[in-house]
mmCIF file of C-alpha atoms in Angstrom:
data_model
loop_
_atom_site.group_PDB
_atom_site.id
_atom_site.type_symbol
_atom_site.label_atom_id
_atom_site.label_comp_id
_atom_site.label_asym_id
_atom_site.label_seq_id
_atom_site.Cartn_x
_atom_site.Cartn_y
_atom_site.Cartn_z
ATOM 1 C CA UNK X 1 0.000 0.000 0.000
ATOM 2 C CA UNK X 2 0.964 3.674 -0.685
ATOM 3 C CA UNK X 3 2.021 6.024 1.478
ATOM 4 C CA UNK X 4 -0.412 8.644 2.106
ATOM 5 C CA UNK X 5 0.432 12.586 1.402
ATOM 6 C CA UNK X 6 -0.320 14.099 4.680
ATOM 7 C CA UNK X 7 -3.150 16.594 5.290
ATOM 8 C CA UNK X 8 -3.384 20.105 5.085
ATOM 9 C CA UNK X 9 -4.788 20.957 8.724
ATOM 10 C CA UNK X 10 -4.793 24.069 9.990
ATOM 11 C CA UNK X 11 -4.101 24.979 14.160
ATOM 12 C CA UNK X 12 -6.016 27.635 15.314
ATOM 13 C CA UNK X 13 -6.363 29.041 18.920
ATOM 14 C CA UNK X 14 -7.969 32.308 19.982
ATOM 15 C CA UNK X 15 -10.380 34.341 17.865
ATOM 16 C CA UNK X 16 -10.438 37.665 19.370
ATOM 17 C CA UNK X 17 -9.369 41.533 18.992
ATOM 18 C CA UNK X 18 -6.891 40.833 21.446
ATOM 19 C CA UNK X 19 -3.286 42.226 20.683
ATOM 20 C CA UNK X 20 -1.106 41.049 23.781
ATOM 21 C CA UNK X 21 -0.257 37.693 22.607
ATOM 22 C CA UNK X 22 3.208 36.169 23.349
ATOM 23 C CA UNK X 23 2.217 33.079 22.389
ATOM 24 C CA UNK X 24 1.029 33.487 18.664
ATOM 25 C CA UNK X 25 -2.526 32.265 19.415
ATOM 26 C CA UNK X 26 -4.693 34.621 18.563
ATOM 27 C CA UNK X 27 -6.107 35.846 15.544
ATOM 28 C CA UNK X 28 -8.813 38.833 15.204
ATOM 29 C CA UNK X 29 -11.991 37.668 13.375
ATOM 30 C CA UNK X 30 -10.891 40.176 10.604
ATOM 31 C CA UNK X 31 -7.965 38.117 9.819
ATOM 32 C CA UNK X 32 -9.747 34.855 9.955
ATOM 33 C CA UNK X 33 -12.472 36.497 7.676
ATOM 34 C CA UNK X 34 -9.187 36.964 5.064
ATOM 35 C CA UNK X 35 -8.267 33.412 5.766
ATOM 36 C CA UNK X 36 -11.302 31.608 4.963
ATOM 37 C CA UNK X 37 -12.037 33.952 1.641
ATOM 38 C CA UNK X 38 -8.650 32.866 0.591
ATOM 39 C CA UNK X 39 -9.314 29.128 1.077
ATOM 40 C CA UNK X 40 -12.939 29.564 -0.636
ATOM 41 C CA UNK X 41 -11.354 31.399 -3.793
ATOM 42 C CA UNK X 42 -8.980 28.815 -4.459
ATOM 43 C CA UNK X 43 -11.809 25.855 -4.030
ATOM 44 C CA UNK X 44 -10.988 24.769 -0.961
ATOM 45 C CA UNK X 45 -13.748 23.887 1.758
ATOM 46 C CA UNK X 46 -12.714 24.222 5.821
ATOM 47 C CA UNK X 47 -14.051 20.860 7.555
ATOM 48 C CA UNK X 48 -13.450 19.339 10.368
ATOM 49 C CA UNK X 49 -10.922 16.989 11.004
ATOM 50 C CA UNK X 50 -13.260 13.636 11.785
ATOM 51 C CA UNK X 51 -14.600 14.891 8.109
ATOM 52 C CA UNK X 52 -11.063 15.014 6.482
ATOM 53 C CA UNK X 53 -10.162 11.714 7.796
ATOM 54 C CA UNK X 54 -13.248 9.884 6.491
ATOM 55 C CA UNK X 55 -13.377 12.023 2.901
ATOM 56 C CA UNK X 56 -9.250 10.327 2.669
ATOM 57 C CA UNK X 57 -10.202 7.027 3.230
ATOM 58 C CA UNK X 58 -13.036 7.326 1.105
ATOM 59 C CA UNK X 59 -10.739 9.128 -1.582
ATOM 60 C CA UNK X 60 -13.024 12.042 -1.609
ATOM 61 C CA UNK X 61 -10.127 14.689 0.099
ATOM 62 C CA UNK X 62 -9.804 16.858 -2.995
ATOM 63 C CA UNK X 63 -10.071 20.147 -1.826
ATOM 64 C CA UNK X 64 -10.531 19.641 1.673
ATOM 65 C CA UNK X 65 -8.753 21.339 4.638
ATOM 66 C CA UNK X 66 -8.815 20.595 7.938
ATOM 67 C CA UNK X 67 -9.841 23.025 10.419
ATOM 68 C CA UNK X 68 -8.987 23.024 14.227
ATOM 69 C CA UNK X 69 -9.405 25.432 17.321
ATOM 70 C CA UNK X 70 -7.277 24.230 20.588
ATOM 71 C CA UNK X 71 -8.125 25.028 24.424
ATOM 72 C CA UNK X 72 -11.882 25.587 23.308
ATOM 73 C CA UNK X 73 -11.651 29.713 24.442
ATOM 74 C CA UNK X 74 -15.089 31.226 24.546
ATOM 75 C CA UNK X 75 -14.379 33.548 21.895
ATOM 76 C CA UNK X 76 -14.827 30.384 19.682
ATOM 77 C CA UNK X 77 -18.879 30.627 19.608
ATOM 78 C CA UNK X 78 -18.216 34.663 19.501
ATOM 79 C CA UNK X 79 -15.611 35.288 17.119
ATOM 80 C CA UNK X 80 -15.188 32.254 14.986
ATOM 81 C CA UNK X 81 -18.371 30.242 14.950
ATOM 82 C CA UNK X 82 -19.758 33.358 12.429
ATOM 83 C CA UNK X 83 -17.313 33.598 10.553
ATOM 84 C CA UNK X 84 -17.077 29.295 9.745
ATOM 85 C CA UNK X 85 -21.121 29.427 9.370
ATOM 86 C CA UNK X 86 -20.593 32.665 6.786
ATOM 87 C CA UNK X 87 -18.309 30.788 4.678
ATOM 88 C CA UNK X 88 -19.614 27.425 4.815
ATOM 89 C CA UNK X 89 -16.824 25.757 7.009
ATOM 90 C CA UNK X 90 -16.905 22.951 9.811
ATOM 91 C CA UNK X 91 -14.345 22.835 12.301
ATOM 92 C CA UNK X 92 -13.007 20.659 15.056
ATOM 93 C CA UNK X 93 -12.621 22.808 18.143
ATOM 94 C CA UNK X 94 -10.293 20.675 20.992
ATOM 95 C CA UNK X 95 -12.118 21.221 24.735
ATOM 96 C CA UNK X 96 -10.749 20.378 28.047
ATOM 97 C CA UNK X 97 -13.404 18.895 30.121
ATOM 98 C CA UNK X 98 -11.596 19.051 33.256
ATOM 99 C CA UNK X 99 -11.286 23.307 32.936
ATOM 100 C CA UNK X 100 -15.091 23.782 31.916
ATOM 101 C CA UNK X 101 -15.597 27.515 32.512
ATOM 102 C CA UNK X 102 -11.885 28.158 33.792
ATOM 103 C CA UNK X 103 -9.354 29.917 31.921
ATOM 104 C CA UNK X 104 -5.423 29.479 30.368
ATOM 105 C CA UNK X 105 -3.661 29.167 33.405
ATOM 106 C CA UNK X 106 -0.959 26.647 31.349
ATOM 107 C CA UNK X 107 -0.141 30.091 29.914
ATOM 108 C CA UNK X 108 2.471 31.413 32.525
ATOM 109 C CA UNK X 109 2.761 34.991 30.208
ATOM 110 C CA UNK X 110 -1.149 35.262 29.717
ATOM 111 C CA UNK X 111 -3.417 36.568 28.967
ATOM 112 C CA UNK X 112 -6.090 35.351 30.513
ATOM 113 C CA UNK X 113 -8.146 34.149 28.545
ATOM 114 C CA UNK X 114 -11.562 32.128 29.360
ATOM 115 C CA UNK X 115 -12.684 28.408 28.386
ATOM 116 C CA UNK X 116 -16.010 27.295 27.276
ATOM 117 C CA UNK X 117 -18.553 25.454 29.784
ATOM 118 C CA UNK X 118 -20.378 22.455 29.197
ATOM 119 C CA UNK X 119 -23.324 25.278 27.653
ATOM 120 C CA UNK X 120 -20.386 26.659 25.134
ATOM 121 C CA UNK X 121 -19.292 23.295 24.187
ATOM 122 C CA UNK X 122 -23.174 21.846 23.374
ATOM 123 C CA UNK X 123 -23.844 25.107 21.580
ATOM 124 C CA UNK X 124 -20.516 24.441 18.987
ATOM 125 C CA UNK X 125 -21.460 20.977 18.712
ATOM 126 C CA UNK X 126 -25.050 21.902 17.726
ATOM 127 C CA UNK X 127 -23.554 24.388 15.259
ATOM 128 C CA UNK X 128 -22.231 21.264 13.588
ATOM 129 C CA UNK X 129 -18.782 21.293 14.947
ATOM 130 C CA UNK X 130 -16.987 18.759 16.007
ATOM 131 C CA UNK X 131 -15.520 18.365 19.733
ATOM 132 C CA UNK X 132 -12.643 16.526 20.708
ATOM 133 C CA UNK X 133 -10.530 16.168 23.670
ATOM 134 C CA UNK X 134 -7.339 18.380 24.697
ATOM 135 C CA UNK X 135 -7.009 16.413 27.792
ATOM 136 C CA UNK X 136 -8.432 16.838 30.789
ATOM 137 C CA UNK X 137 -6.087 20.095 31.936
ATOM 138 C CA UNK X 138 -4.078 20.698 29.071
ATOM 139 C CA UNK X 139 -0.922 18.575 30.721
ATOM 140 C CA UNK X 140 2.170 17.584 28.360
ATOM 141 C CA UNK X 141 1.462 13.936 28.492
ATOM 142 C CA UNK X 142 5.145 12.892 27.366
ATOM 143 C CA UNK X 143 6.043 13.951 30.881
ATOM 144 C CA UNK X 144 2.837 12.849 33.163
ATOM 145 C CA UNK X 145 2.770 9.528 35.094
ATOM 146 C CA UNK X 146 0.801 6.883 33.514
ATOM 147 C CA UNK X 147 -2.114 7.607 35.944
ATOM 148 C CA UNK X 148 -2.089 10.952 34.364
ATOM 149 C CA UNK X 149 -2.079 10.086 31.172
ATOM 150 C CA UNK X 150 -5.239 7.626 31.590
ATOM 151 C CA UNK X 151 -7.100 10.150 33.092
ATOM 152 C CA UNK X 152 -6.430 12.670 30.201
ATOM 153 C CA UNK X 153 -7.361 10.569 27.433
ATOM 154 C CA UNK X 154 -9.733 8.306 28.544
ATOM 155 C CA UNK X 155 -11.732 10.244 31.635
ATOM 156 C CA UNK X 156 -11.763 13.544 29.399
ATOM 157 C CA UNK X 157 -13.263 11.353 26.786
ATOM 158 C CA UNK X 158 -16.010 9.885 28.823
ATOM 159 C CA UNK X 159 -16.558 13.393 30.345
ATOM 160 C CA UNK X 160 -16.843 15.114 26.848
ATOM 161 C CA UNK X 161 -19.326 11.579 25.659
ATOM 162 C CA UNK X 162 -21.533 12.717 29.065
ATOM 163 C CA UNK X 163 -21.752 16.486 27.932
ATOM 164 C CA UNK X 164 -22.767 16.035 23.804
ATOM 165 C CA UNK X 165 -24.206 13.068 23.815
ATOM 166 C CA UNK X 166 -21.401 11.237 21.519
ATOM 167 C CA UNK X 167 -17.802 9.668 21.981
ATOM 168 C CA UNK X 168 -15.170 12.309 20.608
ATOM 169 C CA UNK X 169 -13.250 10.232 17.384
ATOM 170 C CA UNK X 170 -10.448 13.337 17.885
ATOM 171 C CA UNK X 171 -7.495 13.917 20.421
ATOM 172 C CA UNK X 172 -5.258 16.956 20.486
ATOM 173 C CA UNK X 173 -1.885 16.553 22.420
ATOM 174 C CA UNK X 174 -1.096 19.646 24.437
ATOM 175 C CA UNK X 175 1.818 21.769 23.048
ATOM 176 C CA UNK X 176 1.919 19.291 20.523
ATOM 177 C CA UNK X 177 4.544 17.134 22.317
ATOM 178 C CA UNK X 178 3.934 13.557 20.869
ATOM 179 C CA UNK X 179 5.532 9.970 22.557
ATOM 180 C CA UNK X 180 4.985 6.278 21.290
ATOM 181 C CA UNK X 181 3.532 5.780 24.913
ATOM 182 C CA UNK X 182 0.872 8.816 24.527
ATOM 183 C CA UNK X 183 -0.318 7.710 21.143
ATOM 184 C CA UNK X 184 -0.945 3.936 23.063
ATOM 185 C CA UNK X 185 -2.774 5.751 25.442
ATOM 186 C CA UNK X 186 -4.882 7.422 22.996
ATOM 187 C CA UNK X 187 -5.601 4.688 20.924
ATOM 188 C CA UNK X 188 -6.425 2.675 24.302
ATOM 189 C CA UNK X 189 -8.823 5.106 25.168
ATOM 190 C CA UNK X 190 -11.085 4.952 21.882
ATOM 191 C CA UNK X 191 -9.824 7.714 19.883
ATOM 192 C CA UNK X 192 -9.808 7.204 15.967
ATOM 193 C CA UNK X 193 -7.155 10.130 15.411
ATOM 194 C CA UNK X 194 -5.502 12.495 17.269
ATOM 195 C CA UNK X 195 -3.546 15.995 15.917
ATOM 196 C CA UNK X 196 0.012 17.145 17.325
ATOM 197 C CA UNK X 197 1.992 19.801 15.226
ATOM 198 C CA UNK X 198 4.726 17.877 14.215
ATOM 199 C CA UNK X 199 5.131 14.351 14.799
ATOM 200 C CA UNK X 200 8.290 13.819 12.439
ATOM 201 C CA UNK X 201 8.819 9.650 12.306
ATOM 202 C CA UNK X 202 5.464 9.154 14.436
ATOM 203 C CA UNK X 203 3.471 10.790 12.082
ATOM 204 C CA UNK X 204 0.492 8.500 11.573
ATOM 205 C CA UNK X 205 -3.595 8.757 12.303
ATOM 206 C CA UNK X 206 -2.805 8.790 15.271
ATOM 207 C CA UNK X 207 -0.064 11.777 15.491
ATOM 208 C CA UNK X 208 -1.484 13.646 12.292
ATOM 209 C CA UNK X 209 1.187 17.182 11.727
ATOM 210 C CA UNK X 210 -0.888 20.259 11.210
ATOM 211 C CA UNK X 211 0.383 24.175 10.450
ATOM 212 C CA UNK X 212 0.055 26.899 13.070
ATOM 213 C CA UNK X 213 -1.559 29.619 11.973
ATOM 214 C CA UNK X 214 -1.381 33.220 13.426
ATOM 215 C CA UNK X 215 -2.428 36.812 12.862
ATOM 216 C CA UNK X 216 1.006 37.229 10.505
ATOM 217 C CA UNK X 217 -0.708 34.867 7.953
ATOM 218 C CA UNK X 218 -1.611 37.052 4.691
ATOM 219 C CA UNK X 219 -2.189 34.838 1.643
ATOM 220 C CA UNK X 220 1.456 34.672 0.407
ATOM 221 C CA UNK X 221 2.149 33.009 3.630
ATOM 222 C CA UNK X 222 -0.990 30.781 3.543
ATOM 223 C CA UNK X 223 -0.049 29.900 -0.183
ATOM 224 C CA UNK X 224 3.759 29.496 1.056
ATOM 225 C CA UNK X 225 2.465 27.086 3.834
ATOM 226 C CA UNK X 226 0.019 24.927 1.461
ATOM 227 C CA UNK X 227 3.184 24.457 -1.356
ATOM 228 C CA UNK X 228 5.140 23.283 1.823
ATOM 229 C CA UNK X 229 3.124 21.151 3.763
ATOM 230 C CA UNK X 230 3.874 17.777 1.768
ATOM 231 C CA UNK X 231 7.762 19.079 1.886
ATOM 232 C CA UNK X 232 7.698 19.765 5.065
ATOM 233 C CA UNK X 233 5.881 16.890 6.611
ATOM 234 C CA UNK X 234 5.702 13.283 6.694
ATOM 235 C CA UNK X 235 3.515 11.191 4.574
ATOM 236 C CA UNK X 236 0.865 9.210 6.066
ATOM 237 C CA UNK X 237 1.579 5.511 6.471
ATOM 238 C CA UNK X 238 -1.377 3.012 4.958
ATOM 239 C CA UNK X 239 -2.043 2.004 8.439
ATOM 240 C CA UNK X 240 -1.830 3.298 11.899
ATOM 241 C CA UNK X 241 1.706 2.589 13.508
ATOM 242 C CA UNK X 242 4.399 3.889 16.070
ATOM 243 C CA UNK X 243 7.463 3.430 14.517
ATOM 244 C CA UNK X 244 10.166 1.747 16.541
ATOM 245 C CA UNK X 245 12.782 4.755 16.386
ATOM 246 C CA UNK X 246 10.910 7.800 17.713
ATOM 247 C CA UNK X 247 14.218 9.556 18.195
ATOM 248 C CA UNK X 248 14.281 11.765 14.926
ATOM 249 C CA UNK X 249 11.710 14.155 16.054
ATOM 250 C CA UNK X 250 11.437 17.078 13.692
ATOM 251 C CA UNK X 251 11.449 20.718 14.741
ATOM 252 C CA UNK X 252 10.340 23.922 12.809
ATOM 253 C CA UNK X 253 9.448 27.322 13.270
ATOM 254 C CA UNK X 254 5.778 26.358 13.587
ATOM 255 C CA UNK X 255 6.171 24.583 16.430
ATOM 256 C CA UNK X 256 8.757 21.332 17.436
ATOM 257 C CA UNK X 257 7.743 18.560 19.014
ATOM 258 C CA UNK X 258 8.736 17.749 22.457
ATOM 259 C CA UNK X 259 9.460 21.614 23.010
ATOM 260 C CA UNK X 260 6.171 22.540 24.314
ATOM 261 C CA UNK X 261 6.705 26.206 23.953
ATOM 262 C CA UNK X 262 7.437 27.187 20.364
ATOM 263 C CA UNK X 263 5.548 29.431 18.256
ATOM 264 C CA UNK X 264 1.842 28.577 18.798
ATOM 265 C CA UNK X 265 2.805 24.870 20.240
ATOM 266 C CA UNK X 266 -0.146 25.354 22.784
#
């Protein structure tokens, strides 16, 4: 079997007006307005990333790009949820149960920034969004004990099952950091993919690379990152696997794994 090419998916964070953001994770929803116009003039349809995966396997992906949102922030169902619905797009937007209602506090340079309740999270999912798990409290599970690491996988997906009504398929590893023993974990747990950033030689359905995108993205950047992606990442394998040498993790300015802290890596 062939070697897949890997997916265009997008990262997204924030969606707000907000300018202090050491991090890279916010965009305003003028900028995302820009982002999705330039997507829909060159044919190409936002969806979620439980959609992407199915339209591959199906070999219906032509044109397709996955869309995600990380930490589920409020300003999700203010500033981005138009904006999607105005241009047609699905999303998948990456909640942590065990924060509903909190805020970033992971974020040691803030801002503050507040996380959707269990209200916010039914209202994106009955927008026709789809919700996966970020963990439970948005820990680096490369680092976490294995009671940890149960608990964020498998408890946040029971807890986000008990809230919508239906078993997440998607898991989003916090800063992106990826391990063979995380992506067990996840599988364990029920998950049928899971996104980091870059995944390098663990790059599989379980490990899937996206691109970081921030308010710096204009369309010759967006068209720079598109012509790169299949350069710049690793193809999918035909089936699910954690190769045996995870040492040759990849890093990049959008975000290396295992750092935990590099441009938009949140």
């Amino acid at each position: 079997m062939r070697r897949q090419r890997p997916p265009w998916v997008l990262m997204y964070h924030s969606v707000s007006s907000c300018t202090d953001d050491p991090y890279r994770i916010t965009v305003s929803p003028y900028r995302l307005d820009r982002q999705l116009r330039w997507l829909r003039g060159r044919g190409l349809s936002g969806v979620s990333v439980g959609e992407l995966m199915r339209a591959r396997a199906a070999g219906r992906a032509a044109g397709l790009v996955g869309l995600t949102f990380d930490d589920g922030y409020t300003d999700f169902v203010d500033g981005a949820l138009p904006l999607l619905r105005r241009h047609g797009c699905t999303a998948t937007v990456f909640v942590l149960p065990g924060r509903l209602g909190g805020e970033n506090a992971w974020d040691e340079l803030g801002p503050r920034k507040p996380l959707l309740d269990a209200q916010g999270i039914r209202t994106a999912a009955a927008e026709g969004m789809e919700i996966g798990s970020h963990g439970m409290m948005h820990t680096d599970l490369t680092t976490a004990d294995d009671t940890t690491v149960e608990r964020e996988t498998k408890q946040s997906r029971e807890m986000l099952a008990d809230i919508t009504g239906t078993d997440p398929e998607g898991f989003c590893y916090p800063y992106g950091t990826v391990d063979p023993r995380a992506i067990k974990a996840v599988r364990n747990a029920g998950y049928g993919y899971a996104c980091a950033i870059d995944p390098g030689a663990l790059t599989c359905m379980h490990a899937l690379p996206r691109v970081h995108i921030d308010a710096s993205d204009t369309s010759v950047r967006l068209f720079l990152k598109r012509t790169l992606n299949p350069l710049r990442r690793k193809a999918l394998p035909p089936e699910p696997q954690v190769p045996s040498d995870a040492g040759a993790e990849a890093g990049e300015d959008e975000g290396a794994v295992g750092s935990g802290r590099t441009g938009g890596g949140r």
